[in-house]
């Protein structure tokens, strides 16, 4: 079945550091790929998405590119802020499977000032 | 506009009791999903409703779990004879027909089974 693997955390960075959170997936079809974020005490929010190969999703300075050849969707940000501290989830969905999301285990990001 | 709402926000129950969790999706959203997030883990799919089609129950972990949805509105997730391993945050999400792969999540119900 479909699965998502993302790097384990926690990831601890200083403010203005470069962030990469790795995500790879296994899917039988052609999935859409997502990054969701969960800030402390808040609900899950969509951060960005990409629906086809070589698409780049971007939002709030975060970017991720759909790489079909490496089955990856790594999350990057050039300069993190303390307010980016949260749990980040990589996920995929396929239309033929009702678009139900398959999530990675989540990566905790802590940004220190 | 109003987002997805869930109630109660917290539920503490004793092992063996039944619980009902409620989800109010965004008005007009045809698809509704339930997920479970156990402590320190990612989210697991439980069940999916799309319009009047038969629900996809493939993620329900046991026959103690069931869910209903009235038309394209409220959904209720019921857990019978709760066990301690049922303790988790139960999340509901809804999705519009026009952008079927974009799900909007509610704040969740934190269930604790003592």
PDB file of C-alpha atoms in Angstrom:
ATOM      1  CA  UNK A   1       0.000   0.000   0.000  1.00  0.00           C
ATOM      2  CA  UNK A   2       0.870   3.661  -0.131  1.00  0.00           C
ATOM      3  CA  UNK A   3       3.258   5.013   2.488  1.00  0.00           C
ATOM      4  CA  UNK A   4       5.182   8.148   3.438  1.00  0.00           C
ATOM      5  CA  UNK A   5       8.532   8.280   5.204  1.00  0.00           C
ATOM      6  CA  UNK A   6       9.892  11.510   6.638  1.00  0.00           C
ATOM      7  CA  UNK A   7      12.965  12.309   8.619  1.00  0.00           C
ATOM      8  CA  UNK A   8      12.752  11.813  12.333  1.00  0.00           C
ATOM      9  CA  UNK A   9      13.015  14.741  14.645  1.00  0.00           C
ATOM     10  CA  UNK A  10      13.193  16.734  16.576  1.00  0.00           C
ATOM     11  CA  UNK A  11      15.071  19.146  14.348  1.00  0.00           C
ATOM     12  CA  UNK A  12      16.545  22.047  16.297  1.00  0.00           C
ATOM     13  CA  UNK A  13      17.779  25.106  14.421  1.00  0.00           C
ATOM     14  CA  UNK A  14      18.823  28.629  15.206  1.00  0.00           C
ATOM     15  CA  UNK A  15      16.808  31.498  13.789  1.00  0.00           C
ATOM     16  CA  UNK A  16      17.678  32.316  10.149  1.00  0.00           C
ATOM     17  CA  UNK A  17      19.129  28.853   9.531  1.00  0.00           C
ATOM     18  CA  UNK A  18      18.281  26.842   6.418  1.00  0.00           C
ATOM     19  CA  UNK A  19      15.702  24.096   6.854  1.00  0.00           C
ATOM     20  CA  UNK A  20      15.295  20.822   5.024  1.00  0.00           C
ATOM     21  CA  UNK A  21      12.880  18.111   6.098  1.00  0.00           C
ATOM     22  CA  UNK A  22      13.143  15.037   3.903  1.00  0.00           C
ATOM     23  CA  UNK A  23      10.079  13.153   2.696  1.00  0.00           C
ATOM     24  CA  UNK A  24       9.868  10.155   0.383  1.00  0.00           C
ATOM     25  CA  UNK A  25       6.813   8.219  -0.652  1.00  0.00           C
ATOM     26  CA  UNK A  26       5.630   4.934  -2.104  1.00  0.00           C
ATOM     27  CA  UNK A  27       2.473   4.910  -4.183  1.00  0.00           C
ATOM     28  CA  UNK A  28       0.909   2.569  -6.706  1.00  0.00           C
ATOM     29  CA  UNK A  29      -0.549   5.397  -8.754  1.00  0.00           C
ATOM     30  CA  UNK A  30       0.113   9.083  -9.310  1.00  0.00           C
ATOM     31  CA  UNK A  31      -0.457  10.840  -5.979  1.00  0.00           C
ATOM     32  CA  UNK A  32      -0.858  14.438  -4.967  1.00  0.00           C
ATOM     33  CA  UNK A  33       1.669  15.448  -2.319  1.00  0.00           C
ATOM     34  CA  UNK A  34       1.200  17.718   0.687  1.00  0.00           C
ATOM     35  CA  UNK A  35       2.901  19.276   3.644  1.00  0.00           C
ATOM     36  CA  UNK A  36       0.680  19.952   6.652  1.00  0.00           C
ATOM     37  CA  UNK A  37       1.737  21.902   9.743  1.00  0.00           C
ATOM     38  CA  UNK A  38       0.496  21.706  13.311  1.00  0.00           C
ATOM     39  CA  UNK A  39       1.452  24.700  15.464  1.00  0.00           C
ATOM     40  CA  UNK A  40       1.429  24.251  19.249  1.00  0.00           C
ATOM     41  CA  UNK A  41      -2.134  24.131  20.520  1.00  0.00           C
ATOM     42  CA  UNK A  42      -3.634  24.486  17.060  1.00  0.00           C
ATOM     43  CA  UNK A  43      -5.246  22.253  14.468  1.00  0.00           C
ATOM     44  CA  UNK A  44      -3.679  20.777  11.361  1.00  0.00           C
ATOM     45  CA  UNK A  45      -3.278  23.221   8.473  1.00  0.00           C
ATOM     46  CA  UNK A  46      -2.329  22.712   4.869  1.00  0.00           C
ATOM     47  CA  UNK A  47       1.032  24.384   4.248  1.00  0.00           C
ATOM     48  CA  UNK A  48       1.561  23.583   0.565  1.00  0.00           C
ATOM     49  CA  UNK A  49       0.796  20.999  -2.069  1.00  0.00           C
ATOM     50  CA  UNK A  50       1.829  19.757  -5.527  1.00  0.00           C
ATOM     51  CA  UNK A  51      -0.300  17.644  -7.814  1.00  0.00           C
ATOM     52  CA  UNK A  52       2.060  16.604 -10.606  1.00  0.00           C
ATOM     53  CA  UNK A  53       5.717  15.912 -11.269  1.00  0.00           C
ATOM     54  CA  UNK A  54       8.071  18.916 -11.149  1.00  0.00           C
ATOM     55  CA  UNK A  55       5.375  21.117  -9.596  1.00  0.00           C
ATOM     56  CA  UNK A  56       6.672  23.317  -6.803  1.00  0.00           C
ATOM     57  CA  UNK A  57       4.367  24.108  -3.919  1.00  0.00           C
ATOM     58  CA  UNK A  58       5.173  27.205  -1.894  1.00  0.00           C
ATOM     59  CA  UNK A  59       3.728  29.157   1.013  1.00  0.00           C
ATOM     60  CA  UNK A  60       5.056  31.368   3.836  1.00  0.00           C
ATOM     61  CA  UNK A  61       8.609  31.011   2.505  1.00  0.00           C
ATOM     62  CA  UNK A  62       8.427  27.212   2.479  1.00  0.00           C
ATOM     63  CA  UNK A  63       8.900  25.257  -0.755  1.00  0.00           C
ATOM     64  CA  UNK A  64       8.729  21.647  -1.876  1.00  0.00           C
ATOM     65  CA  UNK A  65       9.156  20.165  -5.359  1.00  0.00           C
ATOM     66  CA  UNK A  66       7.402  16.998  -6.531  1.00  0.00           C
ATOM     67  CA  UNK A  67      10.217  14.718  -7.738  1.00  0.00           C
ATOM     68  CA  UNK A  68       8.768  11.633  -9.397  1.00  0.00           C
ATOM     69  CA  UNK A  69      12.153  10.167 -10.320  1.00  0.00           C
ATOM     70  CA  UNK A  70      13.252  10.085  -6.670  1.00  0.00           C
ATOM     71  CA  UNK A  71       9.716   9.779  -5.199  1.00  0.00           C
ATOM     72  CA  UNK A  72      10.476  12.707  -2.923  1.00  0.00           C
ATOM     73  CA  UNK A  73       8.867  15.924  -1.706  1.00  0.00           C
ATOM     74  CA  UNK A  74      11.412  17.552   0.583  1.00  0.00           C
ATOM     75  CA  UNK A  75      10.376  20.678   2.500  1.00  0.00           C
ATOM     76  CA  UNK A  76      12.782  23.639   2.501  1.00  0.00           C
ATOM     77  CA  UNK A  77      12.927  27.132   3.890  1.00  0.00           C
ATOM     78  CA  UNK A  78      15.825  29.501   3.447  1.00  0.00           C
ATOM     79  CA  UNK A  79      15.603  31.282   6.795  1.00  0.00           C
ATOM     80  CA  UNK A  80      13.508  29.897   9.639  1.00  0.00           C
ATOM     81  CA  UNK A  81      11.900  31.948  12.379  1.00  0.00           C
ATOM     82  CA  UNK A  82      10.971  31.067  15.940  1.00  0.00           C
ATOM     83  CA  UNK A  83       7.328  31.178  14.826  1.00  0.00           C
ATOM     84  CA  UNK A  84       7.993  28.241  12.463  1.00  0.00           C
ATOM     85  CA  UNK A  85       8.357  25.927  15.459  1.00  0.00           C
ATOM     86  CA  UNK A  86       5.721  23.261  14.886  1.00  0.00           C
ATOM     87  CA  UNK A  87       5.180  19.664  13.787  1.00  0.00           C
ATOM     88  CA  UNK A  88       5.375  19.131  10.029  1.00  0.00           C
ATOM     89  CA  UNK A  89       3.626  16.232   8.297  1.00  0.00           C
ATOM     90  CA  UNK A  90       4.267  15.026   4.774  1.00  0.00           C
ATOM     91  CA  UNK A  91       1.277  13.314   3.168  1.00  0.00           C
ATOM     92  CA  UNK A  92      -0.051  11.942  -0.097  1.00  0.00           C
ATOM     93  CA  UNK A  93      -3.453  11.191  -1.551  1.00  0.00           C
ATOM     94  CA  UNK A  94      -4.751   9.468  -4.668  1.00  0.00           C
ATOM     95  CA  UNK A  95      -8.061  10.189  -6.387  1.00  0.00           C
ATOM     96  CA  UNK A  96      -8.662   6.486  -7.021  1.00  0.00           C
ATOM     97  CA  UNK A  97      -8.458   5.887  -3.279  1.00  0.00           C
ATOM     98  CA  UNK A  98     -10.961   8.598  -2.442  1.00  0.00           C
ATOM     99  CA  UNK A  99      -8.260  11.177  -1.720  1.00  0.00           C
ATOM    100  CA  UNK A 100      -7.785   9.834   1.796  1.00  0.00           C
ATOM    101  CA  UNK A 101      -4.525  11.172   3.135  1.00  0.00           C
ATOM    102  CA  UNK A 102      -1.608   8.916   4.020  1.00  0.00           C
ATOM    103  CA  UNK A 103       0.642  10.710   6.489  1.00  0.00           C
ATOM    104  CA  UNK A 104       4.234  10.421   7.558  1.00  0.00           C
ATOM    105  CA  UNK A 105       4.996  10.241  11.270  1.00  0.00           C
ATOM    106  CA  UNK A 106       5.656  13.969  11.562  1.00  0.00           C
ATOM    107  CA  UNK A 107       8.815  15.958  12.267  1.00  0.00           C
ATOM    108  CA  UNK A 108       9.072  18.311  15.217  1.00  0.00           C
ATOM    109  CA  UNK A 109      10.881  21.555  14.364  1.00  0.00           C
ATOM    110  CA  UNK A 110      12.233  23.744  17.146  1.00  0.00           C
ATOM    111  CA  UNK A 111      13.720  27.112  16.236  1.00  0.00           C
ATOM    112  CA  UNK A 112      15.787  28.919  18.863  1.00  0.00           C
ATOM    113  CA  UNK A 113      16.291  32.676  18.958  1.00  0.00           C
TER     114      UNK A 113
ATOM    115  CA  UNK B   1     -16.485  31.565   6.986  1.00  0.00           C
ATOM    116  CA  UNK B   2     -16.936  28.832   9.556  1.00  0.00           C
ATOM    117  CA  UNK B   3     -14.447  26.031   9.492  1.00  0.00           C
ATOM    118  CA  UNK B   4     -14.828  22.404  10.472  1.00  0.00           C
ATOM    119  CA  UNK B   5     -16.009  22.073  14.047  1.00  0.00           C
ATOM    120  CA  UNK B   6     -15.804  19.089  16.361  1.00  0.00           C
ATOM    121  CA  UNK B   7     -17.307  18.311  19.722  1.00  0.00           C
ATOM    122  CA  UNK B   8     -16.498  17.688  22.423  1.00  0.00           C
ATOM    123  CA  UNK B   9     -12.983  19.114  22.398  1.00  0.00           C
ATOM    124  CA  UNK B  10     -12.004  16.768  25.217  1.00  0.00           C
ATOM    125  CA  UNK B  11     -13.567  13.535  26.413  1.00  0.00           C
ATOM    126  CA  UNK B  12     -12.463  11.428  29.345  1.00  0.00           C
ATOM    127  CA  UNK B  13     -14.186   8.090  29.722  1.00  0.00           C
ATOM    128  CA  UNK B  14     -13.794   4.827  31.554  1.00  0.00           C
ATOM    129  CA  UNK B  15     -12.725   1.658  29.829  1.00  0.00           C
ATOM    130  CA  UNK B  16     -15.736  -0.234  28.514  1.00  0.00           C
ATOM    131  CA  UNK B  17     -17.973   2.800  28.000  1.00  0.00           C
ATOM    132  CA  UNK B  18     -19.272   3.941  24.617  1.00  0.00           C
ATOM    133  CA  UNK B  19     -18.420   7.404  23.235  1.00  0.00           C
ATOM    134  CA  UNK B  20     -19.772   9.542  20.408  1.00  0.00           C
ATOM    135  CA  UNK B  21     -17.699  12.179  18.657  1.00  0.00           C
ATOM    136  CA  UNK B  22     -19.303  14.764  16.423  1.00  0.00           C
ATOM    137  CA  UNK B  23     -18.067  16.588  13.333  1.00  0.00           C
ATOM    138  CA  UNK B  24     -19.696  19.520  11.552  1.00  0.00           C
ATOM    139  CA  UNK B  25     -18.031  19.949   8.155  1.00  0.00           C
ATOM    140  CA  UNK B  26     -17.782  23.152   6.173  1.00  0.00           C
ATOM    141  CA  UNK B  27     -21.131  23.847   4.533  1.00  0.00           C
ATOM    142  CA  UNK B  28     -21.274  22.504   0.983  1.00  0.00           C
ATOM    143  CA  UNK B  29     -18.317  20.160   1.344  1.00  0.00           C
ATOM    144  CA  UNK B  30     -19.270  16.812  -0.107  1.00  0.00           C
ATOM    145  CA  UNK B  31     -16.453  14.695   1.310  1.00  0.00           C
ATOM    146  CA  UNK B  32     -15.820  14.014   5.002  1.00  0.00           C
ATOM    147  CA  UNK B  33     -12.935  12.089   6.557  1.00  0.00           C
ATOM    148  CA  UNK B  34     -12.114  10.830  10.040  1.00  0.00           C
ATOM    149  CA  UNK B  35      -8.506  10.322  11.158  1.00  0.00           C
ATOM    150  CA  UNK B  36      -6.882   9.304  14.417  1.00  0.00           C
ATOM    151  CA  UNK B  37      -3.647  10.692  15.841  1.00  0.00           C
ATOM    152  CA  UNK B  38      -2.142   8.676  18.644  1.00  0.00           C
ATOM    153  CA  UNK B  39       0.502  10.279  20.826  1.00  0.00           C
ATOM    154  CA  UNK B  40       3.780  10.784  18.981  1.00  0.00           C
ATOM    155  CA  UNK B  41       2.472   9.235  15.788  1.00  0.00           C
ATOM    156  CA  UNK B  42       1.202  10.387  12.442  1.00  0.00           C
ATOM    157  CA  UNK B  43      -2.427  10.440  11.472  1.00  0.00           C
ATOM    158  CA  UNK B  44      -4.233   7.236  10.537  1.00  0.00           C
ATOM    159  CA  UNK B  45      -7.190   7.232   8.178  1.00  0.00           C
ATOM    160  CA  UNK B  46     -10.359   5.758   9.665  1.00  0.00           C
ATOM    161  CA  UNK B  47     -13.351   6.332   7.367  1.00  0.00           C
ATOM    162  CA  UNK B  48     -14.444   8.463   4.397  1.00  0.00           C
ATOM    163  CA  UNK B  49     -17.850   9.660   3.206  1.00  0.00           C
ATOM    164  CA  UNK B  50     -18.485  11.058  -0.274  1.00  0.00           C
ATOM    165  CA  UNK B  51     -21.984  12.275  -1.039  1.00  0.00           C
ATOM    166  CA  UNK B  52     -24.486   9.439  -1.135  1.00  0.00           C
ATOM    167  CA  UNK B  53     -21.910   6.758  -1.940  1.00  0.00           C
ATOM    168  CA  UNK B  54     -21.204   3.907   0.451  1.00  0.00           C
ATOM    169  CA  UNK B  55     -18.547   4.995   2.939  1.00  0.00           C
ATOM    170  CA  UNK B  56     -14.988   3.687   2.728  1.00  0.00           C
ATOM    171  CA  UNK B  57     -14.542   1.993   6.100  1.00  0.00           C
ATOM    172  CA  UNK B  58     -11.202   0.384   5.299  1.00  0.00           C
ATOM    173  CA  UNK B  59      -9.328   2.226   8.047  1.00  0.00           C
ATOM    174  CA  UNK B  60     -11.554   1.348  10.983  1.00  0.00           C
ATOM    175  CA  UNK B  61      -9.369  -0.635  13.414  1.00  0.00           C
ATOM    176  CA  UNK B  62     -12.106  -2.899  14.784  1.00  0.00           C
ATOM    177  CA  UNK B  63     -15.849  -3.503  14.724  1.00  0.00           C
ATOM    178  CA  UNK B  64     -16.128  -1.386  17.874  1.00  0.00           C
ATOM    179  CA  UNK B  65     -15.721   1.647  15.629  1.00  0.00           C
ATOM    180  CA  UNK B  66     -18.541   2.939  13.433  1.00  0.00           C
ATOM    181  CA  UNK B  67     -19.533   6.229  11.848  1.00  0.00           C
ATOM    182  CA  UNK B  68     -22.559   7.778  10.257  1.00  0.00           C
ATOM    183  CA  UNK B  69     -23.160  10.859   8.176  1.00  0.00           C
ATOM    184  CA  UNK B  70     -26.476  12.557   7.553  1.00  0.00           C
ATOM    185  CA  UNK B  71     -26.553  13.640   3.918  1.00  0.00           C
ATOM    186  CA  UNK B  72     -23.717  16.100   3.402  1.00  0.00           C
ATOM    187  CA  UNK B  73     -23.757  17.440   6.924  1.00  0.00           C
ATOM    188  CA  UNK B  74     -22.969  16.223  10.415  1.00  0.00           C
ATOM    189  CA  UNK B  75     -21.032  13.031  11.064  1.00  0.00           C
ATOM    190  CA  UNK B  76     -20.788  11.000  14.253  1.00  0.00           C
ATOM    191  CA  UNK B  77     -17.972   8.593  15.083  1.00  0.00           C
ATOM    192  CA  UNK B  78     -18.960   6.022  17.705  1.00  0.00           C
ATOM    193  CA  UNK B  79     -16.547   3.871  19.663  1.00  0.00           C
ATOM    194  CA  UNK B  80     -18.150   1.079  21.643  1.00  0.00           C
ATOM    195  CA  UNK B  81     -16.623  -0.605  24.688  1.00  0.00           C
ATOM    196  CA  UNK B  82     -13.657   1.762  24.677  1.00  0.00           C
ATOM    197  CA  UNK B  83     -10.171   0.451  25.395  1.00  0.00           C
ATOM    198  CA  UNK B  84      -7.117   2.330  26.618  1.00  0.00           C
ATOM    199  CA  UNK B  85      -5.489   1.999  23.192  1.00  0.00           C
ATOM    200  CA  UNK B  86      -8.360   4.074  21.777  1.00  0.00           C
ATOM    201  CA  UNK B  87      -6.908   7.131  23.544  1.00  0.00           C
ATOM    202  CA  UNK B  88      -5.971   9.568  20.784  1.00  0.00           C
ATOM    203  CA  UNK B  89      -6.956  12.803  19.092  1.00  0.00           C
ATOM    204  CA  UNK B  90      -9.727  12.151  16.584  1.00  0.00           C
ATOM    205  CA  UNK B  91      -9.657  14.570  13.668  1.00  0.00           C
ATOM    206  CA  UNK B  92     -12.336  15.273  11.126  1.00  0.00           C
ATOM    207  CA  UNK B  93     -11.700  16.884   7.739  1.00  0.00           C
ATOM    208  CA  UNK B  94     -13.957  17.964   4.900  1.00  0.00           C
ATOM    209  CA  UNK B  95     -13.284  18.643   1.264  1.00  0.00           C
ATOM    210  CA  UNK B  96     -15.119  20.516  -1.495  1.00  0.00           C
ATOM    211  CA  UNK B  97     -16.085  18.732  -4.685  1.00  0.00           C
ATOM    212  CA  UNK B  98     -14.226  21.288  -6.788  1.00  0.00           C
ATOM    213  CA  UNK B  99     -10.843  20.696  -5.114  1.00  0.00           C
ATOM    214  CA  UNK B 100     -11.186  17.150  -4.009  1.00  0.00           C
ATOM    215  CA  UNK B 101      -7.624  16.767  -2.834  1.00  0.00           C
ATOM    216  CA  UNK B 102      -7.686  19.682  -0.402  1.00  0.00           C
ATOM    217  CA  UNK B 103      -8.909  18.773   3.065  1.00  0.00           C
ATOM    218  CA  UNK B 104      -9.751  21.202   5.842  1.00  0.00           C
ATOM    219  CA  UNK B 105      -9.275  19.873   9.332  1.00  0.00           C
ATOM    220  CA  UNK B 106     -11.203  20.492  12.509  1.00  0.00           C
ATOM    221  CA  UNK B 107      -9.518  21.093  15.875  1.00  0.00           C
ATOM    222  CA  UNK B 108      -9.987  17.479  16.944  1.00  0.00           C
ATOM    223  CA  UNK B 109     -11.438  15.676  19.934  1.00  0.00           C
ATOM    224  CA  UNK B 110      -8.936  14.443  22.489  1.00  0.00           C
ATOM    225  CA  UNK B 111     -10.205  11.137  23.861  1.00  0.00           C
ATOM    226  CA  UNK B 112      -8.710   9.707  27.026  1.00  0.00           C
ATOM    227  CA  UNK B 113      -9.775   6.236  28.138  1.00  0.00           C
ATOM    228  CA  UNK B 114      -8.921   5.511  31.765  1.00  0.00           C
TER     229      UNK B 114
END
